[in-house]
C-alpha positions as a Markdown table, in Angstrom:
| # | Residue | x | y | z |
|---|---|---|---|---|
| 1 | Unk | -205.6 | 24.5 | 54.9 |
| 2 | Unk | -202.6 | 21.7 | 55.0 |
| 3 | Unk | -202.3 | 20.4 | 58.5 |
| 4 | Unk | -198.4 | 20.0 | 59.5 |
| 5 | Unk | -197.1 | 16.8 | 60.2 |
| 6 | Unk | -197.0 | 15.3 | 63.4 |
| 7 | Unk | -193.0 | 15.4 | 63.3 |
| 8 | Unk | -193.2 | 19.0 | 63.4 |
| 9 | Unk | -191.8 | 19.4 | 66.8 |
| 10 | Unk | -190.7 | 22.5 | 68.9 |
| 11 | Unk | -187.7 | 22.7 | 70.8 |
| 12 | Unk | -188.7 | 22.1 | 74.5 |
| 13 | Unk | -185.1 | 22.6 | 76.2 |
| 14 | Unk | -184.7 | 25.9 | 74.5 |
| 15 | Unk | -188.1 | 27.6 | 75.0 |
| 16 | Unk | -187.5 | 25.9 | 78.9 |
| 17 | Unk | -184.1 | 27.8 | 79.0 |
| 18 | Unk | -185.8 | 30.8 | 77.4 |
| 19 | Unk | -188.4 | 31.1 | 79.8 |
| 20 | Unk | -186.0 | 30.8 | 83.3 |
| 21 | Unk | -183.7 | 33.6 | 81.3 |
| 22 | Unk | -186.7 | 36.0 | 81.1 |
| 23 | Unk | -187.3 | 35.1 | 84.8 |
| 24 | Unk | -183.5 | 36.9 | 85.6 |
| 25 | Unk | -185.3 | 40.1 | 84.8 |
| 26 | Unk | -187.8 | 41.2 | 88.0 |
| 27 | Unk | -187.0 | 38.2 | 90.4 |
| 28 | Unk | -189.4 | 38.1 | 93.4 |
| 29 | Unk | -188.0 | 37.1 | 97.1 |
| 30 | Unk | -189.4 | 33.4 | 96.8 |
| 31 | Unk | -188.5 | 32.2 | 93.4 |
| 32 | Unk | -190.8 | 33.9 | 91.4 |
| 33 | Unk | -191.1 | 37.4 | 89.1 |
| 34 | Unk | -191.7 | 40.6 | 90.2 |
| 35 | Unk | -192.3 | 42.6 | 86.9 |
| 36 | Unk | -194.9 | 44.6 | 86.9 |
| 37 | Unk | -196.1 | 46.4 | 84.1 |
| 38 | Unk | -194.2 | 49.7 | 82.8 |
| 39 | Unk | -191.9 | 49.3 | 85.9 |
| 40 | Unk | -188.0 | 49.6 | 85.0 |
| 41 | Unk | -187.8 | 45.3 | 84.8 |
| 42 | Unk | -190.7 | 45.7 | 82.1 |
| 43 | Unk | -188.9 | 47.6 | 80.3 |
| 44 | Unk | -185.8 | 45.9 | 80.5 |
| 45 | Unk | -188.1 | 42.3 | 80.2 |
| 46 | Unk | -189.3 | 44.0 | 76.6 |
| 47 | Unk | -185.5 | 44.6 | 75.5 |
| 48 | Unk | -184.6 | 41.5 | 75.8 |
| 49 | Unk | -187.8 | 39.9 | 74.4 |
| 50 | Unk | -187.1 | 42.5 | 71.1 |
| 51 | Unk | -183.6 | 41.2 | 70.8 |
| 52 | Unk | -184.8 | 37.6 | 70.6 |
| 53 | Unk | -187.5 | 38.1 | 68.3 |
| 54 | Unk | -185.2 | 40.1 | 65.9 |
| 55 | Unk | -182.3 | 37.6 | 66.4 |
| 56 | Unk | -185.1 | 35.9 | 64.9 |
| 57 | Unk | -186.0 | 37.5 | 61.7 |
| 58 | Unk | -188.8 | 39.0 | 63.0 |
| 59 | Unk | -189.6 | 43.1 | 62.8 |
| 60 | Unk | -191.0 | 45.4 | 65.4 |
| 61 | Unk | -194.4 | 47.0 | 65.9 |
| 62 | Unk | -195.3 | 49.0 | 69.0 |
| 63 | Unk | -198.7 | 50.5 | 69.5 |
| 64 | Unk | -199.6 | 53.7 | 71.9 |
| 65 | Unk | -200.3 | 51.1 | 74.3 |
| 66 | Unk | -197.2 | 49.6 | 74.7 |
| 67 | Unk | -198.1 | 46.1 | 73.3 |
| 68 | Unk | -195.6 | 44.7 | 71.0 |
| 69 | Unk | -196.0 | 43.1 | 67.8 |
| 70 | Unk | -192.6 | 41.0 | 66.2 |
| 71 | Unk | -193.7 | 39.8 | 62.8 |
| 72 | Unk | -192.3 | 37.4 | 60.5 |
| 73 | Unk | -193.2 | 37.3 | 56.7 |
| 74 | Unk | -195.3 | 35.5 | 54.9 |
| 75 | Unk | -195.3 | 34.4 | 51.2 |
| 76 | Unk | -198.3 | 36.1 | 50.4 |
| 77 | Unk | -198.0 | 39.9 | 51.5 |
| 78 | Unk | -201.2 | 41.0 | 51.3 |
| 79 | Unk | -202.7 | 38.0 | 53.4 |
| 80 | Unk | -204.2 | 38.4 | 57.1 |
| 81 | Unk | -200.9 | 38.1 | 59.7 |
| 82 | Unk | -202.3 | 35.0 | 62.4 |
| 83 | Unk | -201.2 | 36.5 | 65.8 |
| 84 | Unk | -199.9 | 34.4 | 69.0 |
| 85 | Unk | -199.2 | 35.6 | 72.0 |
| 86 | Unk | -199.8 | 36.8 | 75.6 |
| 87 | Unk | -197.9 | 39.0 | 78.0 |
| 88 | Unk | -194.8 | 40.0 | 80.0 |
| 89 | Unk | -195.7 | 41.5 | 83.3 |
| 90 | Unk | -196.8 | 39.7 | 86.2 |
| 91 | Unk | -197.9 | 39.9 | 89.7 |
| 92 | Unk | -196.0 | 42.0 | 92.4 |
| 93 | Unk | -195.6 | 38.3 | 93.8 |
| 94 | Unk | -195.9 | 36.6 | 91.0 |
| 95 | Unk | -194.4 | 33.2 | 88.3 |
| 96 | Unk | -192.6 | 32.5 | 86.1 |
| 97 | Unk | -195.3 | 31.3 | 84.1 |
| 98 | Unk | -198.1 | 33.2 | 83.8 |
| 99 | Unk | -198.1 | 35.0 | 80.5 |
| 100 | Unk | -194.7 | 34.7 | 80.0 |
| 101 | Unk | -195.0 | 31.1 | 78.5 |
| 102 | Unk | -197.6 | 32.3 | 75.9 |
| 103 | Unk | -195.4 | 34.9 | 74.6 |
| 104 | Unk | -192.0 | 33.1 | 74.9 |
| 105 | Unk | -193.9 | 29.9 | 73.3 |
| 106 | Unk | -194.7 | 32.5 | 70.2 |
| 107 | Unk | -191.3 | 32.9 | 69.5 |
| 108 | Unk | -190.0 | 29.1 | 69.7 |
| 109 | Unk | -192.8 | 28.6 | 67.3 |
| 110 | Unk | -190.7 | 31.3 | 65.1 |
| 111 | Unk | -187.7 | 29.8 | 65.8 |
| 112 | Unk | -188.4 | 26.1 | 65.1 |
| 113 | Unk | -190.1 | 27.6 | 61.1 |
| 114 | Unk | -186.8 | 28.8 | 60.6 |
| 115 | Unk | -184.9 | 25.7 | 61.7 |
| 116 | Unk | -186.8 | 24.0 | 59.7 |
| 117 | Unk | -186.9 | 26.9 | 56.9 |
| 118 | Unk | -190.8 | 26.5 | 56.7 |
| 119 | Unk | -192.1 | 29.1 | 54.7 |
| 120 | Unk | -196.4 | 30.2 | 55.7 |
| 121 | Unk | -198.5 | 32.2 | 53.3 |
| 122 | Unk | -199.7 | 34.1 | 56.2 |
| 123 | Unk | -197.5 | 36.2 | 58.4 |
| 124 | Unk | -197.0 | 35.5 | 62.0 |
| 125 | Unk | -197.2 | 38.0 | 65.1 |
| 126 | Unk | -196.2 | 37.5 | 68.0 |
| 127 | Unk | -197.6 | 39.8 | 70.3 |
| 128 | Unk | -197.1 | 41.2 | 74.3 |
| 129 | Unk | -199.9 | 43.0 | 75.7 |
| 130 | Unk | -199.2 | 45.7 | 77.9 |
| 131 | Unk | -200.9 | 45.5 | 81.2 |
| 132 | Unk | -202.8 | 42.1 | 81.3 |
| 133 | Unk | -202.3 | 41.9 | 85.1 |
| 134 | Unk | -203.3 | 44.9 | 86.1 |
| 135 | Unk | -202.2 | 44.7 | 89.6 |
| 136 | Unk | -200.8 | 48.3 | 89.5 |
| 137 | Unk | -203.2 | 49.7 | 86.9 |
| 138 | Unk | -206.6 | 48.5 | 87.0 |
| 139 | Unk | -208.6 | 47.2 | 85.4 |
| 140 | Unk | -207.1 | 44.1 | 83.8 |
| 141 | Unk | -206.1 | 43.5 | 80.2 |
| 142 | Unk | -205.5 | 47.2 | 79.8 |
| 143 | Unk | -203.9 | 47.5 | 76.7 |
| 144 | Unk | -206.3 | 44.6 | 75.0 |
| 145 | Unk | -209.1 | 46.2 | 75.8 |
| 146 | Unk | -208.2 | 49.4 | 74.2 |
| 147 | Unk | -207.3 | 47.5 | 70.8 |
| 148 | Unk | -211.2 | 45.8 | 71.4 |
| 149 | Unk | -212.8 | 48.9 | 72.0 |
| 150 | Unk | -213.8 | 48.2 | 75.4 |
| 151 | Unk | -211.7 | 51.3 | 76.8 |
| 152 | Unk | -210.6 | 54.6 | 75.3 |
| 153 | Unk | -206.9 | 55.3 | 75.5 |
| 154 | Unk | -207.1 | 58.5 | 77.0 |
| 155 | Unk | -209.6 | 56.8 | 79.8 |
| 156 | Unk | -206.2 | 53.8 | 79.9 |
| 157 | Unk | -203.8 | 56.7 | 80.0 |
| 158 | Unk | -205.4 | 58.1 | 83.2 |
| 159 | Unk | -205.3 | 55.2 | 85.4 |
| 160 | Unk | -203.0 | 55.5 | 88.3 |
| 161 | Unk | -201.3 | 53.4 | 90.9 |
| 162 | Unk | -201.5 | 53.4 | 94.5 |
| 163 | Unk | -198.6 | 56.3 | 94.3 |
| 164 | Unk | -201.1 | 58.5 | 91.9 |
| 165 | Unk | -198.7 | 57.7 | 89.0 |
| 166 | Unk | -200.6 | 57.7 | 85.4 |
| 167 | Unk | -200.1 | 54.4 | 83.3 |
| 168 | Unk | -199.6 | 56.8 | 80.4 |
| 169 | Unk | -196.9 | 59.0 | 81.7 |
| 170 | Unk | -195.1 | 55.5 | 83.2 |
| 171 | Unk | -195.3 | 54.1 | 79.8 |
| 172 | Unk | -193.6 | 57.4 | 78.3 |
| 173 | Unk | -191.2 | 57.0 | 80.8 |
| 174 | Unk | -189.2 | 53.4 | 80.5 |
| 175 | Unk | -189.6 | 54.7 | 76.4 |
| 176 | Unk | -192.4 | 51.9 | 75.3 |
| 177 | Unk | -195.2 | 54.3 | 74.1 |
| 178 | Unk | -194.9 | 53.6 | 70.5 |
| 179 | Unk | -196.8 | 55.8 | 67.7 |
| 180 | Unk | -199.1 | 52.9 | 66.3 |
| 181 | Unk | -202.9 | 53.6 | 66.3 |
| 182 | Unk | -204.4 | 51.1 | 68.9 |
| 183 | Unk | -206.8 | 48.5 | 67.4 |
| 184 | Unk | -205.7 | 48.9 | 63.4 |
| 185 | Unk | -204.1 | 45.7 | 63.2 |
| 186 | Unk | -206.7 | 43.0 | 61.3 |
| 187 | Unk | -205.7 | 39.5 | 62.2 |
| 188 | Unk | -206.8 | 36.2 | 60.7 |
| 189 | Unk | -206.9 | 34.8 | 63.8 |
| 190 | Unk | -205.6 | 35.0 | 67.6 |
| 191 | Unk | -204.0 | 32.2 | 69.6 |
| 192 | Unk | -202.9 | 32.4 | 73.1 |
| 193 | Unk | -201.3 | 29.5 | 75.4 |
| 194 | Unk | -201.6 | 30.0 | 79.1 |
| 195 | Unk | -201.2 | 28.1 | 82.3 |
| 196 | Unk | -205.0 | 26.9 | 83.6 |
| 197 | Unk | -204.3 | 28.7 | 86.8 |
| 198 | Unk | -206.7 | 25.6 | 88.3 |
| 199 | Unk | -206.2 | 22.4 | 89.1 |
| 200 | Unk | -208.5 | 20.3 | 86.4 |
| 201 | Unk | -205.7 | 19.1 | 83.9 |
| 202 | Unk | -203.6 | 17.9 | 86.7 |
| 203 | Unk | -206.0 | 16.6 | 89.1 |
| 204 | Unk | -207.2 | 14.4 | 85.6 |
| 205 | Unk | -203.7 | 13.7 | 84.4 |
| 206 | Unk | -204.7 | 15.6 | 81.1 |
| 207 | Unk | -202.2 | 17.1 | 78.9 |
| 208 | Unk | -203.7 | 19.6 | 77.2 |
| 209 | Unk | -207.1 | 22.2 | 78.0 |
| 210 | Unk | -208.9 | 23.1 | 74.8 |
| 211 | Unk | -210.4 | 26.3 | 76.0 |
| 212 | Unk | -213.9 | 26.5 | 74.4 |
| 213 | Unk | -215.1 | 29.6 | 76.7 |
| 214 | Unk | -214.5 | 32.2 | 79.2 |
| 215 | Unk | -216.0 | 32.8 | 82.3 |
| 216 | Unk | -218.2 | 36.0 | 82.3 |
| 217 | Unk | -217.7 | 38.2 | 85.4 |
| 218 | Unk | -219.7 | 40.0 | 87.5 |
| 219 | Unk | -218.4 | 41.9 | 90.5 |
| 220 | Unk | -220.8 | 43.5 | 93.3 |
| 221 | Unk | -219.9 | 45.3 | 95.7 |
| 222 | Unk | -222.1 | 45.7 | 99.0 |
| 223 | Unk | -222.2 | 47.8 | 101.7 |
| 224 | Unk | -224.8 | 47.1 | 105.2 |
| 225 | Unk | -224.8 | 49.6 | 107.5 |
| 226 | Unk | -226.1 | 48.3 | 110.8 |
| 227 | Unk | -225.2 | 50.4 | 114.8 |
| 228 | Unk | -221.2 | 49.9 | 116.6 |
| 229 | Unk | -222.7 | 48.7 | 119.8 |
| 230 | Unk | -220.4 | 47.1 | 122.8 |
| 231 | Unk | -220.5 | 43.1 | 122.6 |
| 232 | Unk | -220.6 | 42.1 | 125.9 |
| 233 | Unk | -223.1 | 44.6 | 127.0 |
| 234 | Unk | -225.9 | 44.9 | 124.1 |
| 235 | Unk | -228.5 | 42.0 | 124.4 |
| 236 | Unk | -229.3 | 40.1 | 121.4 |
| 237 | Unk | -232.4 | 41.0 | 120.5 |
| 238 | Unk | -231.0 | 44.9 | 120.4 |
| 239 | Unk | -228.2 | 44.6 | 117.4 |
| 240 | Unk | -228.3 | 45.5 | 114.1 |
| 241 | Unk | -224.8 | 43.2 | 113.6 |
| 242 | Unk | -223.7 | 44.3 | 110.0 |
| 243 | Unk | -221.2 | 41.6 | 110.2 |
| 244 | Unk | -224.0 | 39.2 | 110.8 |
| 245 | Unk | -225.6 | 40.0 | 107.7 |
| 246 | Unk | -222.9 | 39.7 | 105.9 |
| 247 | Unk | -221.9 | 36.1 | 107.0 |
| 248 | Unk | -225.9 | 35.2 | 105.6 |
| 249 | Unk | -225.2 | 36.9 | 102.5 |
| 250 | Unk | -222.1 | 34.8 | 101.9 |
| 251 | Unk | -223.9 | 31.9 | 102.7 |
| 252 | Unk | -226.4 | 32.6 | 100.3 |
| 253 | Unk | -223.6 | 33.4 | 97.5 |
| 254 | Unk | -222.3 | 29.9 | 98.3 |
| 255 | Unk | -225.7 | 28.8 | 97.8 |
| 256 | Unk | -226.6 | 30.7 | 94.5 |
| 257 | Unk | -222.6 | 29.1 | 93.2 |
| 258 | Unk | -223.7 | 25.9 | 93.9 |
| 259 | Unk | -227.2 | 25.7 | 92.3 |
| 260 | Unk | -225.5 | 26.1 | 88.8 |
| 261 | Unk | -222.6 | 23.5 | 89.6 |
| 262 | Unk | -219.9 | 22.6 | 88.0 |
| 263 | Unk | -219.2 | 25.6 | 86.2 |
| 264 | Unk | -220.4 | 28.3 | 88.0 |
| 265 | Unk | -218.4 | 29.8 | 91.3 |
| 266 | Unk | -219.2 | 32.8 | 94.0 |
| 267 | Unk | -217.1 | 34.2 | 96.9 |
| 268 | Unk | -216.3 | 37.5 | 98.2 |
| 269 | Unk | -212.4 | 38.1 | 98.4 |
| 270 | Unk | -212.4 | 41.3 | 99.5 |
| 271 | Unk | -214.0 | 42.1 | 102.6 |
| 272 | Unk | -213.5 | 45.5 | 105.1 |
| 273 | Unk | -215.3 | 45.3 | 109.0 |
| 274 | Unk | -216.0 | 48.7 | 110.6 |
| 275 | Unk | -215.0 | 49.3 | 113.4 |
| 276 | Unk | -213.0 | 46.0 | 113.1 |
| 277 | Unk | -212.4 | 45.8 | 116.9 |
| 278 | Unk | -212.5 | 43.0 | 119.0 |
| 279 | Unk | -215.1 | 44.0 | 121.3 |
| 280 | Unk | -217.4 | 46.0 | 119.0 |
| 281 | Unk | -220.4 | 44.7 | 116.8 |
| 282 | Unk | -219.6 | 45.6 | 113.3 |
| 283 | Unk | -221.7 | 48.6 | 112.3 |
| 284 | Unk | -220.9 | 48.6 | 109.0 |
| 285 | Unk | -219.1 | 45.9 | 106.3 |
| 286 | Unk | -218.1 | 46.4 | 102.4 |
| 287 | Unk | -217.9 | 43.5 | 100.4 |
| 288 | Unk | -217.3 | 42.8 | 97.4 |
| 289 | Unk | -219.1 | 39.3 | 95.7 |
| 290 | Unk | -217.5 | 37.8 | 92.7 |
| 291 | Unk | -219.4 | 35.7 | 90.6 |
| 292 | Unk | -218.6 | 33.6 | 87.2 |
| 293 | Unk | -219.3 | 31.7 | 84.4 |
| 294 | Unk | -219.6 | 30.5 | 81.1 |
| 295 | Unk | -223.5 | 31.4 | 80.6 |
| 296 | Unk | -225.3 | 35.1 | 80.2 |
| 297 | Unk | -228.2 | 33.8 | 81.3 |
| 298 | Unk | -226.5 | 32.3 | 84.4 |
| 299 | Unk | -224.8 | 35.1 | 85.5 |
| 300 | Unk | -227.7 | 37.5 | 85.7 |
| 301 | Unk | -230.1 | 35.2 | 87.5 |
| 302 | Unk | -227.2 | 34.7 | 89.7 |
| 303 | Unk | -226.9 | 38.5 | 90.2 |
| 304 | Unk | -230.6 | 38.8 | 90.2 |
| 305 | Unk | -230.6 | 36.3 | 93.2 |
| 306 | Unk | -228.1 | 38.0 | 94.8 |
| 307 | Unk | -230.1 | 41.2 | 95.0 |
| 308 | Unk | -233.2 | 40.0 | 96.2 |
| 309 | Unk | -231.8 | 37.3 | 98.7 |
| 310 | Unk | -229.7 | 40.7 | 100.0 |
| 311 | Unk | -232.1 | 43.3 | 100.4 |
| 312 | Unk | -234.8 | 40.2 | 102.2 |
| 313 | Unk | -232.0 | 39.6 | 104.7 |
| 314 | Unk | -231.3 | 43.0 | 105.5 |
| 315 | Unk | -235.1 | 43.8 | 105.7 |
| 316 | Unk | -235.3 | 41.6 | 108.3 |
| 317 | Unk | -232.3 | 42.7 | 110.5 |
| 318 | Unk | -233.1 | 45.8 | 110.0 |
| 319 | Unk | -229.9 | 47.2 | 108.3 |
| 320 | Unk | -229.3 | 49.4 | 105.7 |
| 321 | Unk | -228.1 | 48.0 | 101.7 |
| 322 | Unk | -226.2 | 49.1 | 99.0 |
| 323 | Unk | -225.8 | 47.5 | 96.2 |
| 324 | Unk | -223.1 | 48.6 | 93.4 |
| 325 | Unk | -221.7 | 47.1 | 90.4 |
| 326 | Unk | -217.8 | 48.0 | 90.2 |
| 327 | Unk | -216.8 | 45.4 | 87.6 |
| 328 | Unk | -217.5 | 42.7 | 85.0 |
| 329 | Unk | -218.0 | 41.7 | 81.2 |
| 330 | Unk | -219.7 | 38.5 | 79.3 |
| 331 | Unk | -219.1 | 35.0 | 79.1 |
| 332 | Unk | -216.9 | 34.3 | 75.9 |
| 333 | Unk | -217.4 | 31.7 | 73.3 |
| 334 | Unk | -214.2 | 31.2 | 71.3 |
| 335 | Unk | -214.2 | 30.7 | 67.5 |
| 336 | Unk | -215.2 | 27.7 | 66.6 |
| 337 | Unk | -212.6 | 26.9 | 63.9 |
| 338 | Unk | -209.7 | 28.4 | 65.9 |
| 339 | Unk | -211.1 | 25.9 | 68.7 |
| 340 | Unk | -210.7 | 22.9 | 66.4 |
| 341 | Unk | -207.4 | 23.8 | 65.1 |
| 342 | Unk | -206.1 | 23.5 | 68.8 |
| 343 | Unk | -208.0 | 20.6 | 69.4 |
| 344 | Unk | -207.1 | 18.4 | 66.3 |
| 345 | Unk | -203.0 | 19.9 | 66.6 |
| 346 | Unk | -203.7 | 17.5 | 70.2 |
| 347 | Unk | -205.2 | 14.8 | 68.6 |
| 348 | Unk | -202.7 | 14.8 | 66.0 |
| 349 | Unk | -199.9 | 15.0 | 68.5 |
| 350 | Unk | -201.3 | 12.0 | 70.3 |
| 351 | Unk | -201.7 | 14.5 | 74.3 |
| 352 | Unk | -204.6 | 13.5 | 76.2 |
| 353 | Unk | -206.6 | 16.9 | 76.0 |
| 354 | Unk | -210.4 | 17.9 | 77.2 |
| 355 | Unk | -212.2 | 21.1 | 77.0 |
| 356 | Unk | -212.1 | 23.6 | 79.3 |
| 357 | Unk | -213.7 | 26.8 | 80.5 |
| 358 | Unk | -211.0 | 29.7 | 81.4 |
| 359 | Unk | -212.0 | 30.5 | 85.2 |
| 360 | Unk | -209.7 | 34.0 | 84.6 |
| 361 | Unk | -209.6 | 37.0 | 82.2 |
| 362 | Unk | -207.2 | 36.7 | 79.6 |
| 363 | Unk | -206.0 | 39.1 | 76.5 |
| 364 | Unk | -207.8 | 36.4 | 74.8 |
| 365 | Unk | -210.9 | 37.2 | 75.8 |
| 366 | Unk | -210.8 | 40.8 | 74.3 |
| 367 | Unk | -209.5 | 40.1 | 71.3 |
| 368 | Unk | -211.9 | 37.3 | 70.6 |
| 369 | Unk | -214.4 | 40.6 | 70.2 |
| 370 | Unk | -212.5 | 41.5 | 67.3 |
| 371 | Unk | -210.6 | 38.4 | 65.4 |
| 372 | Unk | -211.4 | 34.9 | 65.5 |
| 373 | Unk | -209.5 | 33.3 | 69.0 |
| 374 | Unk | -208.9 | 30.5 | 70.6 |
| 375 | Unk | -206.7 | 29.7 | 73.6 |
| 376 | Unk | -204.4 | 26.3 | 74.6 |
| 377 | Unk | -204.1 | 26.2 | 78.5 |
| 378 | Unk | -201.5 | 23.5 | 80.5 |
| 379 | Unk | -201.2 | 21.9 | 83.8 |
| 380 | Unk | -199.9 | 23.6 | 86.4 |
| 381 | Unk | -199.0 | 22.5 | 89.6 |
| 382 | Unk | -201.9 | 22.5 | 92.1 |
| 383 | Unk | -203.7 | 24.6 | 90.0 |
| 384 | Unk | -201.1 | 27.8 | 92.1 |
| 385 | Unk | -201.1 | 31.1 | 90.3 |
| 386 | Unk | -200.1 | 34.5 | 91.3 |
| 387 | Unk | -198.0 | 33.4 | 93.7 |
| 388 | Unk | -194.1 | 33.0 | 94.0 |
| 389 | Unk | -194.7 | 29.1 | 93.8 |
| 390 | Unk | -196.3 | 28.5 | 90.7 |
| 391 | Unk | -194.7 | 25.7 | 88.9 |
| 392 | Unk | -194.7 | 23.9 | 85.5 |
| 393 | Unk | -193.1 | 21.0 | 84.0 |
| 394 | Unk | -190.9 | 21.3 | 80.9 |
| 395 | Unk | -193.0 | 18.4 | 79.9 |
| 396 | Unk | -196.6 | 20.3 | 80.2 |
| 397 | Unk | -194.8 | 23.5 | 78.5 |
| 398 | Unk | -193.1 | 21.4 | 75.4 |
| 399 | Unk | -196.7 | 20.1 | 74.6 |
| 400 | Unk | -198.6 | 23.4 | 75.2 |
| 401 | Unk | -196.1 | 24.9 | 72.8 |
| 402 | Unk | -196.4 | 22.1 | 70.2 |
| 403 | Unk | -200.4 | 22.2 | 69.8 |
| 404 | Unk | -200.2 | 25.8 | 69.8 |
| 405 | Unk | -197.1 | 25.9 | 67.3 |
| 406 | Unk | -199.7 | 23.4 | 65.3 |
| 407 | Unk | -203.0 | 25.0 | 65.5 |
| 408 | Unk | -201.1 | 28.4 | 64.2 |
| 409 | Unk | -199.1 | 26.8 | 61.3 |
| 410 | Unk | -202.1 | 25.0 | 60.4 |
| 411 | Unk | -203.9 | 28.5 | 60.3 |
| 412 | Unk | -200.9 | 30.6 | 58.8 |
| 413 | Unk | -201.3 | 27.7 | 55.7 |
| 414 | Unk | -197.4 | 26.6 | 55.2 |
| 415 | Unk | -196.1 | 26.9 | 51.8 |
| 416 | Unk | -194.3 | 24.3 | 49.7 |
């Protein structure tokens, strides 16, 4: 495959003013987006990314999932499309950022080829992925998952927000369910630029995170049940303080995080106290422990730890465990050559870059089940993400964009 020239160059002000006009659709109260997926602003946010794209040349795919795909032709019409991409929706509170740049980047990658009137054998998609966020419909990366296999679509279509509406019958709604199979698109290959969503590349002044894994997940959720007992009057040696137990159980999380530094992390970020009154001993807790990283073998001795150290604590308070698993999936690895391709577009470029494990779940991570992937991440500011404040610079975006616009017209093999 020909490698493009390092003069190849996107146009930075106009995927910056391309990005801030997306963020009109869905504003939040504090700066940021709130466009949540199959909402009224998604739909409207998908309009306006269609226009673009066919202002663009490019022709529209939608699958029954929602997820667009805007292709532009290659020379050779029976080679494997190379997809980009990311998604539209965000948080209730949520960036401008997140997502959004991936798929906006696709398209000033389309635009600059046709600037130039650089022709690729292989067709280019650029793709949004219904649901990635899945703050309204769990679980996360909804519509990826289906195209991976990981979910059915009727399963998809039966998940409901906290009003009881069904994702499917939203989708059917703002008009976006479109009559494409999910999952029979074959792709060369799968790129996605994202914001880290950490603080790493800024912290080390690095331009550029070539993402080389993703964190496996594995969420438990824990319940102790212990007696409600008055706190002023119960003596010491007579509670079974649920609460208590839970505060050593979160100590020994922090401990089990640690002991597999610096990749690994554990916290529980969801936690509910029963009775939760001031001046009653907590006879029952539900927790829920999060646990990641880039290594199987880490993440189940982690979890095996986890049960053991639990059920010995509570043994000796004398309080009742459960123990349920209500979420996770494996570490990824990324493909190896799509993993190069991003990290010699940065060398080429001359951007500082280093590799990077992804600390969150991204469409990426499905689809690398399926096609070869790789992902390009950026600085962001602070490392803030899902949150009103998030914040890039047009600098950090113009070179994400560029090493991604390289590593896909590297792939895509340009003609002539």
């Amino acid at each position: 495959m020909s490698a493009p020239g390092e003069n190849l160059r996107i146009n930075g002000d106009r995927l910056w003013d391309t990005i801030h006009e997306m963020a009109q659709i869905g504003p939040g109260v504090a700066g940021g987006n709130n466009r949540q997926t199959v909402t009224d602003e998604d739909g409207e946010g998908r309009k306006l990314f269609q226009k673009w794209c066919e202002d663009a040349g490019m022709t529209m795919g939608v699958d029954q999932m929602g997820t667009m795909f805007m292709r532009r032709e290659g020379t050779d019409p029976d080679a494997l499309p190379v997809y980009v991409g990311s998604h539209l929706d965000t948080q209730p509170t949520g960036g401008r950022y997140d997502g959004v740049l991936g798929v906006l980047a696709g398209l000033e990658l389309v635009r600059t080829l046709n600037d130039m009137d650089i022709k690729t054998k292989h067709p280019i998609v650029v793709t949004n992925w219904t649901n990635e966020e899945g703050t309204r419909f769990a679980p996360a990366m909804l519509a990826s998952g289906v195209f991976a296999g990981m979910h059915t679509q009727d399963w998809a279509y039966d998940r409901e927000d906290a009003e009881g509406k069904k994702f499917g019958d939203e989708l059917a709604r703002i008009g976006w369910k479109g009559d494409e199979k999910v999952g029979d698109r074959e792709m060369k290959a799968f790129f996605e630029l994202h914001i880290e969503q950490g603080p790493i590349l800024e912290a080390e002044g690095i331009d550029i995170g070539v993402v080389t894994h993703g964190q496996g997940l594995s969420w438990t959720q824990i319940t102790l049940t212990g007696k409600d007992a008055h706190t002023g009057s119960t003596p010491m040696p007579m509670r079974k303080n649920a609460g208590l137990g839970m505060a050593r159980i979160l100590e020994l999380v922090d401990e089990i995080a640690w002991s597999h530094k610096p990749d690994a992390v554990g916290a529980a970020g969801h936690i509910d106290v029963y009775p939760n009154s001031r001046n009653v001993i907590p006879g029952k807790v539900v927790f829920t422990i999060d646990f990641r990283t880039p290594k199987l073998d880490v993440l189940r001795d982690m979890e095996a730890r986890l049960e053991a150290g639990a059920k010995k604590i509570c043994d000796e308070m004398g309080l009742g465990l459960e123990m349920e698993t209500v979420g996770g999936f494996d570490p990824v690895e990324f493909d190896e050559n799509c993993v190069k391709a991003v990290r010699d577009a940065a060398e080429r470029l001359g951007y500082s870059h280093r590799n990077i494990v992804s600390g969150a779940g991204h469409d990426a991570c499905w689809i690398n089940r399926v096609a070869p992937t790789a992902m390009v991440m950026c600085p962001c500011v602070d490392g803030l993400s899902h949150n009103e404040a998030e914040e890039i610079s047009k600098e950090w975006s113009t070179a994400g964009a560029e090493v991604l616009f390289h590593a896909v017209v590297e792939t895509a093999e340009i003609v002539g």
